[in-house]
Amino acid sequence: MVANLYYPRFIERSLAEALSDTPVVLIHGPRQCGKTTLAQTFGKARGYAYFSFDDDVAAAAARADPVGFVSDLPARAILDEVQRVPDVFTALKLAVDRDRTPGRFILTGSANVLLIPRLADSLTGRMEILRLHPLAQCELGGKVPSFLDRLFDGAFSTRTYERLKEDLPERIVAGGYPAAVVRATHRRRSAWYRDYVETLIQRDVRDLARIRALDVLPRLLSLAAGQTAQLLNVSDLASPFQLSRPTIREYVILLERIFLLDILPPWHSNRISRLVKTPKVHVGDTGVACALLGLDARSLSHDRETLGHLVETFVFQELRRQATWHRAEIHFYHFRKPPEEADRHGRARGNPPEREEDAPGGGRCPDPQREEGKPDQGAGQPAAQVALRADPWEARALASEPPRPPRRLLGPGGHRRRSEAEALPVRDPEEDGPRAV
């Protein structure tokens, strides 16, 4: 690794374009991914003054009088870690309404304000948001990529490349955080990642939510790292803890809010009803995942199943990082068509699926006791509309609930009594004998 703490960030051009016509630009992303370095490097040449709310004095002044604090700012200012003083967003709104000069404020934040409605709504129409990820492989190599351009321009053609071999696990384990990749050995990088997660949870989570059991979050993140690139299963995540599934769901959202987890929605179409509609979970950086799982490049290369999941997460995160500076807005989804009901798993038709992804309709298990003639909920409606009603977080609970055995009617002495349907024979005019309905 090159011992250089600063790498060129290709999103800088997007930052310059946003400041040319927008009063406020927010750069948000995980801590230590390079937000402050980018803002200071960009702003220093353009006359921006720098203020950090990691400084307790500045944060206290902004909390005591947010309107006065913003009014005293110079014409161009950088406000670092703004999520620590939420009231400053309303003060910025008032300042921008008085003077809508483009490029007035550069904000940085280590929490996803899009998941905090009170903050996101404060500067609606006045602020542009840029997502900064950890370093992409092309940024580490200092080479501007063209993969997405060629892909969307139709100029992409397949060809044979040299295998990465041992280099691929090395890149996966190293991750993309600047302070980690410059460390010389895996042991030092892994120590940095573990300390990073612990400090982040102890610090930023306390600012965002009141959680009594903070010790659960590192263990939950480690469990999610072992399930990266797989369908999100809240029941499996909740099973090791003495906590309810709704609580674990809130913790997952909280980890997503501080960019440690990414939830990838499914792609589905009304024309294709049998698609998995459960989101996937990805760890925000493969270096974090490997450190939590205790994997180095050698052990990862021998664990083929885990390597496969981490390769998928690695590719997904690389594409997302390249998409942040692409000229077009790109959204990512996962696509998966479930296997047939019987032939791939050797199950008899009508048996409940073992996993939510095997169930028709993306996790909805048909009720074997449903009465004939009773309309299904959402029947006759497009598949996508029905899927919107079903909470994907609850898909596992629906799929894993075992079918109830048919009720047996017992007469006196424990002898089986015929059911009402069996006890009422009717004669079919086209048949000679009775039949049960």
Coordinates of N, CA, C and O in Angstrom, one line a residue, residues 31 53-54 56 59 63 81-86 110-111 116 118-119 199-211 214 254 257-258:
R31 N -18.0 7.8 9.0 CA -16.8 8.5 9.6 C -15.6 7.9 9.0 O -15.5 6.7 8.7
F53 N -18.2 20.5 14.5 CA -19.0 20.3 15.6 C -18.5 19.1 16.5 O -19.1 18.8 17.5
D54 N -17.3 18.5 16.1 CA -16.6 17.7 17.0 C -15.9 18.5 18.1 O -15.6 17.9 19.1
D56 N -16.3 20.6 21.0 CA -17.4 20.8 22.0 C -17.8 22.2 22.2 O -18.9 22.6 22.4
A59 N -19.9 23.2 19.1 CA -21.2 22.5 19.2 C -22.1 23.2 20.3 O -23.3 23.4 20.1
R63 N -25.7 24.9 19.7 CA -26.9 24.4 20.4 C -27.6 25.5 21.2 O -28.8 25.6 21.3
E81 N -19.6 17.6 10.6 CA -20.4 16.7 11.5 C -21.6 17.4 12.0 O -21.9 17.5 13.2
V82 N -22.5 17.9 11.1 CA -23.6 18.7 11.4 C -24.7 17.8 12.1 O -25.6 18.4 12.8
Q83 N -24.6 16.5 12.0 CA -25.7 15.7 12.7 C -25.6 15.8 14.2 O -26.5 15.5 14.9
R84 N -24.5 16.3 14.7 CA -24.4 16.5 16.2 C -25.1 17.7 16.7 O -25.4 17.8 17.9
V85 N -25.5 18.6 15.8 CA -26.3 19.8 16.2 C -27.5 19.9 15.3 O -27.5 20.7 14.3
P86 N -28.5 19.1 15.5 CA -29.7 19.1 14.5 C -30.4 20.4 14.4 O -30.9 20.7 13.3
S110 N -22.0 12.4 9.3 CA -21.7 10.9 9.4 C -22.9 10.1 9.7 O -22.9 8.9 10.1
A111 N -24.1 10.7 9.5 CA -25.4 10.0 9.7 C -26.2 10.4 8.4 O -26.1 11.5 7.9
I116 N -33.5 10.6 8.6 CA -33.9 11.4 9.7 C -34.9 12.5 9.1 O -34.4 13.6 8.7
R118 N -36.8 14.8 10.1 CA -36.8 16.2 10.6 C -35.7 17.0 10.0 O -35.8 18.2 9.7
L119 N -34.5 16.3 9.8 CA -33.4 17.0 9.2 C -33.5 17.2 7.7 O -33.2 18.2 7.1
T199 N -15.8 2.5 18.5 CA -15.9 3.9 18.7 C -17.1 4.5 18.0 O -17.8 5.4 18.6
L200 N -17.4 4.1 16.8 CA -18.5 4.6 16.1 C -19.8 4.3 16.8 O -20.7 5.2 16.9
I201 N -20.0 3.1 17.3 CA -21.2 2.8 17.9 C -21.4 3.5 19.3 O -22.4 4.0 19.6
Q202 N -20.3 3.6 20.0 CA -20.3 4.2 21.3 C -20.6 5.7 21.2 O -21.1 6.3 22.1
R203 N -20.1 6.3 20.1 CA -20.2 7.8 19.9 C -21.4 8.2 19.1 O -22.3 8.9 19.7
D204 N -21.5 7.8 17.9 CA -22.5 8.3 17.0 C -23.9 7.8 17.4 O -24.9 8.5 17.2
V205 N -24.0 6.5 17.8 CA -25.3 6.0 18.1 C -25.9 6.7 19.3 O -27.1 6.9 19.4
R206 N -25.1 7.1 20.3 CA -25.6 7.8 21.4 C -26.2 9.1 21.0 O -27.1 9.6 21.6
D207 N -25.6 9.8 20.0 CA -26.2 11.0 19.5 C -27.5 10.9 18.7 O -28.3 11.8 18.7
L208 N -27.7 9.7 18.2 CA -28.9 9.5 17.3 C -30.0 8.8 18.0 O -31.2 9.0 17.6
A209 N -29.7 8.0 19.0 CA -30.8 7.2 19.7 C -30.4 6.9 21.1 O -29.2 6.8 21.4
R210 N -31.4 6.7 21.9 CA -31.2 6.2 23.3 C -31.4 4.7 23.3 O -32.5 4.2 23.3
I211 N -30.3 4.0 23.4 CA -30.3 2.6 23.4 C -29.6 2.1 24.7 O -28.5 2.5 25.0
L214 N -26.2 -1.1 24.3 CA -25.3 -0.8 23.2 C -24.4 -1.9 22.9 O -23.9 -2.0 21.8
L254 N -30.8 1.6 12.4 CA -29.8 2.5 13.0 C -28.4 2.2 12.4 O -27.7 3.2 12.2
R257 N -28.3 3.8 9.2 CA -28.2 5.3 9.3 C -26.8 5.8 9.5 O -26.5 6.9 9.0
I258 N -26.0 5.0 10.1 CA -24.6 5.4 10.3 C -23.7 4.7 9.2 O -22.4 4.6 9.4

